[in-house]
Amino acid sequence: MGNSSLTTANALSPRERLLMDPGWRFHLGDLDTTGTLSDDPHMQTYLSVKTGMAGGPAGPDFDDSAWRIVDLPHDFVVEGAFDPTHNLDHGYLPHDVGWYRKSFDLPAEDLGKRIYLEFDGVFRNSTVWVNGCMLGTQPSGYISFRYDVTDALNYGAINTIAVRVDARNFEGWWYEGGGIYRHVWLLKVDPLHVTPWGVFAECRPLRDALDTWDVIIHTELTNATDTAARCGIESLIVDEQGNAIARARSSKALPASTTTEVTQTVSVVNPRLWSVDAPHLHRVITVVKSGKTVTDRVETTFGFRSIRFDANEGFFLNGQPLKIKGTCNHQDHAGVGVALPDRLHAYRIERLKEMGSNAYRCAHNPPAPELLDACDRLGMLVMDEVRHMDSSPQGLFELESMIRRDRNHPSVILWSLGNEELIQASDIGGRIVTTMKRLARKLDPTRPVTVAMNGAWGGPVTQAVDVQGCNYNLSLYDSFREQNPHKPALAAEHASTVCTRGIYANDVDRGYVSAYDLNHPEWAHRAEEAWKSVAERPWMAGTFVWTGFDYRGEPTPYRWPCISSHFGILDTCGFAKDNFYYYQAWWSDRTVLHLLPHWNRPAPEGEMVNVWCHSNCDLVELIVNGVSYGVTPMPRNSHLEWQVPYAPGVIAAKGYTAGRQVAYVERRTTGEPARIVLHPDREAIRADGQDVAVVNVSVRDSNGLVVPTANRLIRFNVSGPGAILGVGNGDPSCHEPDKATQRSTFNGWCQAIVQARRAPGEIVITAQAEGLETATAAIMAGL
């Protein structure tokens, strides 16, 4: 049984929050927890029900030296092999039980502190033991949870954590992965401390001008001693530069063994507001003192911003109308499954922002905390969604966990209490949502609630929520509006266009769908049709398109060999499909001019080809092999198309706005593949064993053009303090493993995710393929 040291996450506070991700032992498959306790059957039973006597892999003395060493986050399901006999909605991958163990030293001086073991997310049905003492079982795979492990620890000695994860059953109908797929932390605090998630900065503007604000600071304090205590609480608000802009001081008597809330109100004048274009953040620094001794210090990030949903005029951010241009997203990515490093969350938000998106729906579960951190930093609105529409004790526990954890994030504008529940038309559904809303309002009175509904608009659930979430059913928008004129509404799930990157004809056998905006399931709509339905209705607050990224599982419209969906505007790697440019044209301020298809056509010369243009220019001129097809006005929120005879060469477009040419784009028939080019998203990353660089890989001809039909096997080698974490290519029918050091390109592109080790130095990635010029790229890992 190996020991591992703890990684310090924050050394600036009297509290310590230590990252526990490195150096876990992992075993795939279930193991007996009783058979090793005794050779006598009676004693096996007797000992198995005694506290601290867990046996087998749950016990502290189990020999796990033969188990594999893994770092967290970890998804063991993505490591499996695709098989058509496995569940299609979960990506045709095998699901099983996994065991994790970690041993660590705890200093003797920690005796007397309160110590919590925190899990950001484990999928799913996890049971946790510390030193053979069972702490509990958490059925949900999506919520963050913690255990107070103070009593179960060995001080000045070795401690062992064991976690059993049972991913054989599902909570959703998409790829959910399996394992400890988010971070784990060890939190050490003084017995007199701020309760975890115990600070809430409730910001309320006092004037429409948003120049004066009250900040109601709710601080929950725990006195985990057997005697009453009086403490002092100071709350300091600082801006992005660390300048103090408001301060509150108070004292509070805390009875023994209790948790008590302290409320302080401060006024702030002319703070810099958080918005999607200028996401300014502030912090509350909370200091707790007993006499002159600081017992706790906590920093909580928040932002000043106002939100309002109006039944007639839509959504307002900071008093200004803003159309919500959002996407729904699950939480997996190529190469890593659901175990995304922190940087990958930010990378995905950056890609959506590049498209012009300003909102993100967490479908259909609370996200990783780091995703919300990225949305705060980058300026992305969030619809935060609980996994289950459920008012049972477990359901309310999950809702409370989500809201208490996430309520300080300025990016979060809506709590979603459910999605397309079959009881949404019933009185039972209405009562469940009413109970959930009551708890949500108690925990956070500043945000509205919604439910994403694919029917029963106007029924009991509609009456319970603040904002009607409309899924699909565009033809019902206006009748809903007529019957519910005072209810704000938004398209909570929209479009569900299906397409495959770089494919321009449907291919059932290979599982590909044309990238033209033409295909959708019977209940869905084309991207253009869906966006127009929202853009043309001022009272509709906005949209969340299904989906921003492709995701494993729920293969639509085909089944095997497809192992992922086709719904994404980007594929599983984040490579743009052609519809990306439709949205970018009408959602962003960028000048956009994009032609499809590529011009490496299998068609014989003279065959007519449908050429489309996505643009927001006033006029577009198409030129095919030097022949102009005239200048054509671009219809708003639409596209242009022409039928042209194919011949190898060049198709080009010129874009004109306000009478002058503002853009030019061309698609050339390329030569044969000649070389590889590597495109790291960053040149420098942190040498912390966590940070990653996303290395996109293209295959190009001798003139440097991406060959849009190139499907070549690329082999990777990494030297220096780094390693390949995973690979992908966005092909919805590719069965190559994600955990590998090679990957085929799909229509010219693939991706390698390179992770730093815990040592500084230059990481060099080399990419090779038969018959192609080798490529290298350097990434500097620093402390």
mmCIF file of C-alpha atoms in Angstrom, residues 376-660:
data_model
loop_
_atom_site.group_PDB
_atom_site.id
_atom_site.type_symbol
_atom_site.label_atom_id
_atom_site.label_comp_id
_atom_site.label_asym_id
_atom_site.label_seq_id
_atom_site.Cartn_x
_atom_site.Cartn_y
_atom_site.Cartn_z
ATOM 1 C CA ASP A 376 -17.466 33.658 -14.609
ATOM 2 C CA ARG A 377 -14.045 34.592 -16.010
ATOM 3 C CA LEU A 378 -14.981 34.524 -19.684
ATOM 4 C CA GLY A 379 -18.490 36.010 -19.550
ATOM 5 C CA MET A 380 -20.907 33.170 -20.256
ATOM 6 C CA LEU A 381 -24.431 33.071 -18.807
ATOM 7 C CA VAL A 382 -25.451 29.741 -17.266
ATOM 8 C CA MET A 383 -28.684 27.818 -16.805
ATOM 9 C CA ASP A 384 -27.731 25.505 -13.930
ATOM 10 C CA GLU A 385 -29.821 22.332 -13.898
ATOM 11 C CA VAL A 386 -30.475 19.741 -11.225
ATOM 12 C CA ARG A 387 -30.405 16.139 -12.403
ATOM 13 C CA HIS A 388 -33.779 15.060 -10.986
ATOM 14 C CA MET A 389 -37.119 16.849 -10.724
ATOM 15 C CA ASP A 390 -37.681 15.389 -7.304
ATOM 16 C CA SER A 391 -38.989 16.654 -3.961
ATOM 17 C CA SER A 392 -37.992 13.560 -1.981
ATOM 18 C CA PRO A 393 -35.334 14.026 0.721
ATOM 19 C CA GLN A 394 -32.656 12.869 -1.718
ATOM 20 C CA GLY A 395 -33.982 15.103 -4.474
ATOM 21 C CA LEU A 396 -34.030 18.157 -2.218
ATOM 22 C CA PHE A 397 -30.553 17.296 -0.939
ATOM 23 C CA GLU A 398 -29.277 17.335 -4.530
ATOM 24 C CA LEU A 399 -31.018 20.643 -5.241
ATOM 25 C CA GLU A 400 -29.610 22.214 -2.088
ATOM 26 C CA SER A 401 -26.133 20.952 -2.905
ATOM 27 C CA MET A 402 -26.274 22.582 -6.335
ATOM 28 C CA ILE A 403 -27.609 25.928 -5.149
ATOM 29 C CA ARG A 404 -25.406 26.301 -2.078
ATOM 30 C CA ARG A 405 -22.321 25.451 -4.137
ATOM 31 C CA ASP A 406 -23.162 27.622 -7.166
ATOM 32 C CA ARG A 407 -25.146 30.639 -5.930
ATOM 33 C CA ASN A 408 -22.175 33.041 -5.816
ATOM 34 C CA HIS A 409 -21.374 32.578 -9.501
ATOM 35 C CA PRO A 410 -22.499 35.713 -11.385
ATOM 36 C CA SER A 411 -22.706 33.645 -14.560
ATOM 37 C CA VAL A 412 -25.637 31.622 -13.184
ATOM 38 C CA ILE A 413 -28.929 33.326 -14.107
ATOM 39 C CA LEU A 414 -31.444 30.466 -13.842
ATOM 40 C CA TRP A 415 -32.021 27.401 -11.699
ATOM 41 C CA SER A 416 -33.543 24.641 -13.824
ATOM 42 C CA LEU A 417 -35.559 22.190 -11.747
ATOM 43 C CA GLY A 418 -36.065 19.505 -14.399
ATOM 44 C CA ASN A 419 -36.083 18.468 -18.022
ATOM 45 C CA GLU A 420 -38.881 16.897 -20.080
ATOM 46 C CA GLU A 421 -40.347 14.976 -17.169
ATOM 47 C CA LEU A 422 -43.283 12.738 -18.050
ATOM 48 C CA ILE A 423 -45.247 14.100 -15.082
ATOM 49 C CA GLN A 424 -44.871 17.700 -16.273
ATOM 50 C CA ALA A 425 -48.579 17.824 -17.237
ATOM 51 C CA SER A 426 -49.866 16.566 -13.902
ATOM 52 C CA ASP A 427 -50.798 18.146 -10.591
ATOM 53 C CA ILE A 428 -48.148 15.903 -9.016
ATOM 54 C CA GLY A 429 -45.531 17.522 -11.207
ATOM 55 C CA GLY A 430 -46.778 20.956 -10.217
ATOM 56 C CA ARG A 431 -46.587 20.148 -6.514
ATOM 57 C CA ILE A 432 -43.077 18.703 -6.836
ATOM 58 C CA VAL A 433 -41.825 21.828 -8.613
ATOM 59 C CA THR A 434 -43.561 24.085 -6.092
ATOM 60 C CA THR A 435 -41.735 22.338 -3.243
ATOM 61 C CA MET A 436 -38.418 22.569 -5.086
ATOM 62 C CA LYS A 437 -38.978 26.243 -5.868
ATOM 63 C CA ARG A 438 -39.714 26.931 -2.206
ATOM 64 C CA LEU A 439 -36.316 25.519 -1.248
ATOM 65 C CA ALA A 440 -34.566 27.322 -4.111
ATOM 66 C CA ARG A 441 -36.059 30.635 -3.053
ATOM 67 C CA LYS A 442 -35.003 30.059 0.564
ATOM 68 C CA LEU A 443 -31.423 29.370 -0.470
ATOM 69 C CA ASP A 444 -31.270 32.065 -3.161
ATOM 70 C CA PRO A 445 -33.970 34.722 -3.482
ATOM 71 C CA THR A 446 -32.188 36.446 -6.391
ATOM 72 C CA ARG A 447 -32.631 34.011 -9.268
ATOM 73 C CA PRO A 448 -35.729 32.707 -11.070
ATOM 74 C CA VAL A 449 -36.469 29.032 -11.611
ATOM 75 C CA THR A 450 -37.535 27.217 -14.748
ATOM 76 C CA VAL A 451 -38.238 23.723 -16.042
ATOM 77 C CA ALA A 452 -37.316 22.677 -19.584
ATOM 78 C CA MET A 453 -40.603 21.261 -20.929
ATOM 79 C CA ASN A 454 -41.405 19.594 -24.254
ATOM 80 C CA GLY A 455 -45.168 19.898 -23.677
ATOM 81 C CA ALA A 456 -47.869 20.834 -21.175
ATOM 82 C CA TRP A 457 -47.014 24.531 -21.449
ATOM 83 C CA GLY A 458 -49.506 26.445 -19.369
ATOM 84 C CA GLY A 459 -50.174 23.533 -16.996
ATOM 85 C CA PRO A 460 -49.369 23.078 -13.303
ATOM 86 C CA VAL A 461 -45.587 23.190 -13.757
ATOM 87 C CA THR A 462 -45.816 26.362 -15.829
ATOM 88 C CA GLN A 463 -47.797 28.011 -13.048
ATOM 89 C CA ALA A 464 -45.119 27.029 -10.519
ATOM 90 C CA VAL A 465 -42.030 28.314 -12.355
ATOM 91 C CA ASP A 466 -40.895 31.899 -12.951
ATOM 92 C CA VAL A 467 -39.785 31.370 -16.553
ATOM 93 C CA GLN A 468 -41.353 28.912 -18.989
ATOM 94 C CA GLY A 469 -38.741 26.670 -20.589
ATOM 95 C CA CYS A 470 -39.953 25.731 -24.081
ATOM 96 C CA ASN A 471 -38.374 22.666 -25.681
ATOM 97 C CA TYR A 472 -38.979 22.462 -29.462
ATOM 98 C CA ASN A 473 -42.645 22.807 -30.647
ATOM 99 C CA LEU A 474 -42.071 26.096 -32.465
ATOM 100 C CA SER A 475 -45.638 26.108 -33.749
ATOM 101 C CA LEU A 476 -46.945 26.456 -30.186
ATOM 102 C CA TYR A 477 -44.995 29.608 -29.294
ATOM 103 C CA ASP A 478 -47.656 32.106 -30.248
ATOM 104 C CA SER A 479 -50.583 30.222 -28.748
ATOM 105 C CA PHE A 480 -48.651 29.901 -25.478
ATOM 106 C CA ARG A 481 -48.011 33.620 -25.560
ATOM 107 C CA GLU A 482 -51.693 34.373 -26.117
ATOM 108 C CA GLN A 483 -52.795 32.146 -23.250
ATOM 109 C CA ASN A 484 -49.986 33.150 -20.839
ATOM 110 C CA PRO A 485 -49.220 36.800 -21.647
ATOM 111 C CA HIS A 486 -47.568 37.489 -18.287
ATOM 112 C CA LYS A 487 -45.197 34.501 -18.212
ATOM 113 C CA PRO A 488 -41.611 35.068 -19.414
ATOM 114 C CA ALA A 489 -40.361 32.345 -21.741
ATOM 115 C CA LEU A 490 -37.235 31.086 -23.441
ATOM 116 C CA ALA A 491 -36.362 28.199 -25.760
ATOM 117 C CA ALA A 492 -34.713 25.954 -23.185
ATOM 118 C CA GLU A 493 -33.889 23.345 -25.840
ATOM 119 C CA HIS A 494 -33.914 24.082 -29.516
ATOM 120 C CA ALA A 495 -33.026 22.953 -33.029
ATOM 121 C CA SER A 496 -31.376 19.501 -32.641
ATOM 122 C CA THR A 497 -30.006 19.718 -36.159
ATOM 123 C CA VAL A 498 -27.864 16.678 -37.004
ATOM 124 C CA CYS A 499 -24.732 16.841 -39.152
ATOM 125 C CA THR A 500 -21.189 15.466 -39.429
ATOM 126 C CA ARG A 501 -18.130 17.635 -39.879
ATOM 127 C CA GLY A 502 -16.836 17.622 -43.458
ATOM 128 C CA ILE A 503 -19.517 15.262 -44.827
ATOM 129 C CA TYR A 504 -21.888 16.505 -47.547
ATOM 130 C CA ALA A 505 -24.093 13.502 -48.302
ATOM 131 C CA ASN A 506 -25.924 11.213 -45.900
ATOM 132 C CA ASP A 507 -24.207 7.850 -45.490
ATOM 133 C CA VAL A 508 -26.243 5.363 -43.450
ATOM 134 C CA ASP A 509 -23.658 2.582 -43.652
ATOM 135 C CA ARG A 510 -20.851 4.690 -42.192
ATOM 136 C CA GLY A 511 -23.153 6.619 -39.886
ATOM 137 C CA TYR A 512 -22.591 10.109 -41.314
ATOM 138 C CA VAL A 513 -25.048 12.962 -41.878
ATOM 139 C CA SER A 514 -24.662 15.776 -44.377
ATOM 140 C CA ALA A 515 -23.253 19.011 -42.916
ATOM 141 C CA TYR A 516 -25.770 21.111 -44.797
ATOM 142 C CA ASP A 517 -28.448 22.480 -42.468
ATOM 143 C CA LEU A 518 -31.052 20.051 -43.781
ATOM 144 C CA ASN A 519 -31.385 17.126 -41.364
ATOM 145 C CA HIS A 520 -33.151 16.787 -38.030
ATOM 146 C CA PRO A 521 -35.309 14.262 -36.160
ATOM 147 C CA GLU A 522 -39.063 14.580 -36.620
ATOM 148 C CA TRP A 523 -39.471 16.474 -33.341
ATOM 149 C CA ALA A 524 -36.652 18.929 -34.074
ATOM 150 C CA HIS A 525 -35.852 21.712 -36.539
ATOM 151 C CA ARG A 526 -33.129 23.059 -38.777
ATOM 152 C CA ALA A 527 -30.732 25.533 -37.162
ATOM 153 C CA GLU A 528 -31.944 28.401 -39.322
ATOM 154 C CA GLU A 529 -35.609 27.699 -38.715
ATOM 155 C CA ALA A 530 -35.093 27.418 -34.974
ATOM 156 C CA TRP A 531 -33.038 30.590 -34.556
ATOM 157 C CA LYS A 532 -35.457 32.662 -36.638
ATOM 158 C CA SER A 533 -38.332 31.559 -34.402
ATOM 159 C CA VAL A 534 -36.584 33.173 -31.431
ATOM 160 C CA ALA A 535 -34.891 36.115 -33.151
ATOM 161 C CA GLU A 536 -38.201 37.316 -34.601
ATOM 162 C CA ARG A 537 -40.061 37.256 -31.260
ATOM 163 C CA PRO A 538 -38.890 40.009 -28.883
ATOM 164 C CA TRP A 539 -40.787 38.449 -25.981
ATOM 165 C CA MET A 540 -38.809 35.202 -26.278
ATOM 166 C CA ALA A 541 -35.779 35.658 -24.009
ATOM 167 C CA GLY A 542 -33.502 33.518 -26.137
ATOM 168 C CA THR A 543 -32.461 30.001 -26.959
ATOM 169 C CA PHE A 544 -30.327 27.068 -25.881
ATOM 170 C CA VAL A 545 -29.481 25.054 -29.007
ATOM 171 C CA TRP A 546 -29.146 21.300 -28.660
ATOM 172 C CA THR A 547 -26.112 20.978 -28.585
ATOM 173 C CA GLY A 548 -22.922 23.016 -28.572
ATOM 174 C CA PHE A 549 -20.684 19.932 -28.735
ATOM 175 C CA ASP A 550 -21.279 16.408 -29.944
ATOM 176 C CA TYR A 551 -21.317 13.912 -27.100
ATOM 177 C CA ARG A 552 -20.920 10.180 -26.714
ATOM 178 C CA GLY A 553 -24.078 8.123 -26.548
ATOM 179 C CA GLU A 554 -27.628 8.809 -27.734
ATOM 180 C CA PRO A 555 -26.521 8.190 -31.357
ATOM 181 C CA THR A 556 -28.978 10.034 -33.611
ATOM 182 C CA PRO A 557 -30.191 9.557 -36.322
ATOM 183 C CA TYR A 558 -28.255 6.297 -36.716
ATOM 184 C CA ARG A 559 -27.205 3.526 -34.364
ATOM 185 C CA TRP A 560 -24.065 1.387 -34.627
ATOM 186 C CA PRO A 561 -21.444 2.036 -35.965
ATOM 187 C CA CYS A 562 -22.193 5.510 -34.532
ATOM 188 C CA ILE A 563 -21.072 5.804 -30.937
ATOM 189 C CA SER A 564 -21.863 9.493 -30.445
ATOM 190 C CA SER A 565 -24.517 12.021 -31.331
ATOM 191 C CA HIS A 566 -24.543 14.301 -34.381
ATOM 192 C CA PHE A 567 -26.333 17.191 -32.660
ATOM 193 C CA GLY A 568 -23.280 19.333 -31.959
ATOM 194 C CA ILE A 569 -22.409 22.593 -33.661
ATOM 195 C CA LEU A 570 -18.870 21.471 -32.856
ATOM 196 C CA ASP A 571 -17.745 17.843 -32.755
ATOM 197 C CA THR A 572 -16.435 16.017 -29.677
ATOM 198 C CA CYS A 573 -13.005 17.637 -30.112
ATOM 199 C CA GLY A 574 -14.411 21.125 -30.541
ATOM 200 C CA PHE A 575 -13.738 21.276 -34.285
ATOM 201 C CA ALA A 576 -16.316 23.470 -35.995
ATOM 202 C CA LYS A 577 -18.955 22.056 -38.281
ATOM 203 C CA ASP A 578 -20.339 24.330 -40.986
ATOM 204 C CA ASN A 579 -23.337 25.377 -38.861
ATOM 205 C CA PHE A 580 -20.825 26.971 -36.478
ATOM 206 C CA TYR A 581 -20.467 29.758 -39.027
ATOM 207 C CA TYR A 582 -24.223 30.210 -39.390
ATOM 208 C CA TYR A 583 -24.451 30.940 -35.680
ATOM 209 C CA GLN A 584 -21.284 33.001 -35.690
ATOM 210 C CA ALA A 585 -22.709 35.152 -38.479
ATOM 211 C CA TRP A 586 -25.885 36.004 -36.575
ATOM 212 C CA TRP A 587 -24.739 35.739 -32.960
ATOM 213 C CA SER A 588 -21.385 37.567 -33.018
ATOM 214 C CA ASP A 589 -20.013 40.950 -34.016
ATOM 215 C CA ARG A 590 -17.371 39.338 -36.218
ATOM 216 C CA THR A 591 -17.434 39.706 -39.978
ATOM 217 C CA VAL A 592 -18.239 36.183 -41.173
ATOM 218 C CA LEU A 593 -17.929 34.743 -44.667
ATOM 219 C CA HIS A 594 -17.913 30.953 -44.958
ATOM 220 C CA LEU A 595 -18.383 28.631 -47.930
ATOM 221 C CA LEU A 596 -19.347 24.982 -48.035
ATOM 222 C CA PRO A 597 -18.663 22.313 -49.166
ATOM 223 C CA HIS A 598 -14.931 21.830 -49.544
ATOM 224 C CA TRP A 599 -13.754 21.540 -53.128
ATOM 225 C CA ASN A 600 -12.143 18.092 -53.034
ATOM 226 C CA ARG A 601 -15.218 16.532 -54.503
ATOM 227 C CA PRO A 602 -15.804 12.900 -55.478
ATOM 228 C CA ALA A 603 -18.274 14.160 -58.074
ATOM 229 C CA PRO A 604 -17.322 13.997 -61.751
ATOM 230 C CA GLU A 605 -16.663 17.256 -63.550
ATOM 231 C CA GLY A 606 -19.847 18.959 -64.664
ATOM 232 C CA GLU A 607 -22.017 17.475 -61.909
ATOM 233 C CA MET A 608 -24.034 20.144 -60.110
ATOM 234 C CA VAL A 609 -22.952 20.931 -56.567
ATOM 235 C CA ASN A 610 -24.969 22.819 -53.969
ATOM 236 C CA VAL A 611 -22.764 25.652 -52.654
ATOM 237 C CA TRP A 612 -23.857 27.447 -49.472
ATOM 238 C CA CYS A 613 -22.590 30.616 -47.887
ATOM 239 C CA HIS A 614 -22.964 31.625 -44.244
ATOM 240 C CA SER A 615 -22.321 35.319 -43.791
ATOM 241 C CA ASN A 616 -23.488 38.514 -42.134
ATOM 242 C CA CYS A 617 -22.230 40.736 -44.942
ATOM 243 C CA ASP A 618 -24.835 42.806 -46.781
ATOM 244 C CA LEU A 619 -23.954 41.295 -50.163
ATOM 245 C CA VAL A 620 -22.038 38.221 -51.286
ATOM 246 C CA GLU A 621 -20.464 37.492 -54.652
ATOM 247 C CA LEU A 622 -19.729 33.859 -55.517
ATOM 248 C CA ILE A 623 -16.883 33.132 -57.932
ATOM 249 C CA VAL A 624 -16.308 29.604 -59.269
ATOM 250 C CA ASN A 625 -13.046 29.032 -61.118
ATOM 251 C CA GLY A 626 -12.940 32.710 -62.058
ATOM 252 C CA VAL A 627 -16.589 32.959 -63.143
ATOM 253 C CA SER A 628 -18.759 35.311 -61.106
ATOM 254 C CA TYR A 629 -22.275 34.256 -60.183
ATOM 255 C CA GLY A 630 -23.248 37.808 -59.372
ATOM 256 C CA VAL A 631 -23.705 39.809 -56.210
ATOM 257 C CA THR A 632 -26.591 38.616 -54.034
ATOM 258 C CA PRO A 633 -28.147 40.199 -50.917
ATOM 259 C CA MET A 634 -27.748 38.108 -47.762
ATOM 260 C CA PRO A 635 -31.143 37.566 -46.076
ATOM 261 C CA ARG A 636 -31.050 38.266 -42.336
ATOM 262 C CA ASN A 637 -30.683 35.141 -40.158
ATOM 263 C CA SER A 638 -30.429 33.030 -43.302
ATOM 264 C CA HIS A 639 -27.889 31.847 -45.875
ATOM 265 C CA LEU A 640 -27.283 31.865 -49.612
ATOM 266 C CA GLU A 641 -26.987 28.910 -51.957
ATOM 267 C CA TRP A 642 -26.211 28.262 -55.590
ATOM 268 C CA GLN A 643 -26.142 25.253 -57.885
ATOM 269 C CA VAL A 644 -22.828 25.228 -59.752
ATOM 270 C CA PRO A 645 -21.084 22.688 -61.996
ATOM 271 C CA TYR A 646 -18.136 21.017 -60.345
ATOM 272 C CA ALA A 647 -14.617 21.291 -61.701
ATOM 273 C CA PRO A 648 -11.426 21.138 -59.620
ATOM 274 C CA GLY A 649 -10.041 24.570 -58.832
ATOM 275 C CA VAL A 650 -11.289 27.347 -56.606
ATOM 276 C CA ILE A 651 -14.617 28.510 -55.274
ATOM 277 C CA ALA A 652 -14.430 31.926 -53.658
ATOM 278 C CA ALA A 653 -16.688 34.547 -52.149
ATOM 279 C CA LYS A 654 -16.407 38.269 -51.598
ATOM 280 C CA GLY A 655 -18.415 39.924 -48.876
ATOM 281 C CA TYR A 656 -19.592 43.530 -49.090
ATOM 282 C CA THR A 657 -20.949 45.740 -46.319
ATOM 283 C CA ALA A 658 -21.898 49.414 -46.641
ATOM 284 C CA GLY A 659 -20.733 49.412 -50.239
ATOM 285 C CA ARG A 660 -17.207 48.097 -49.753
#
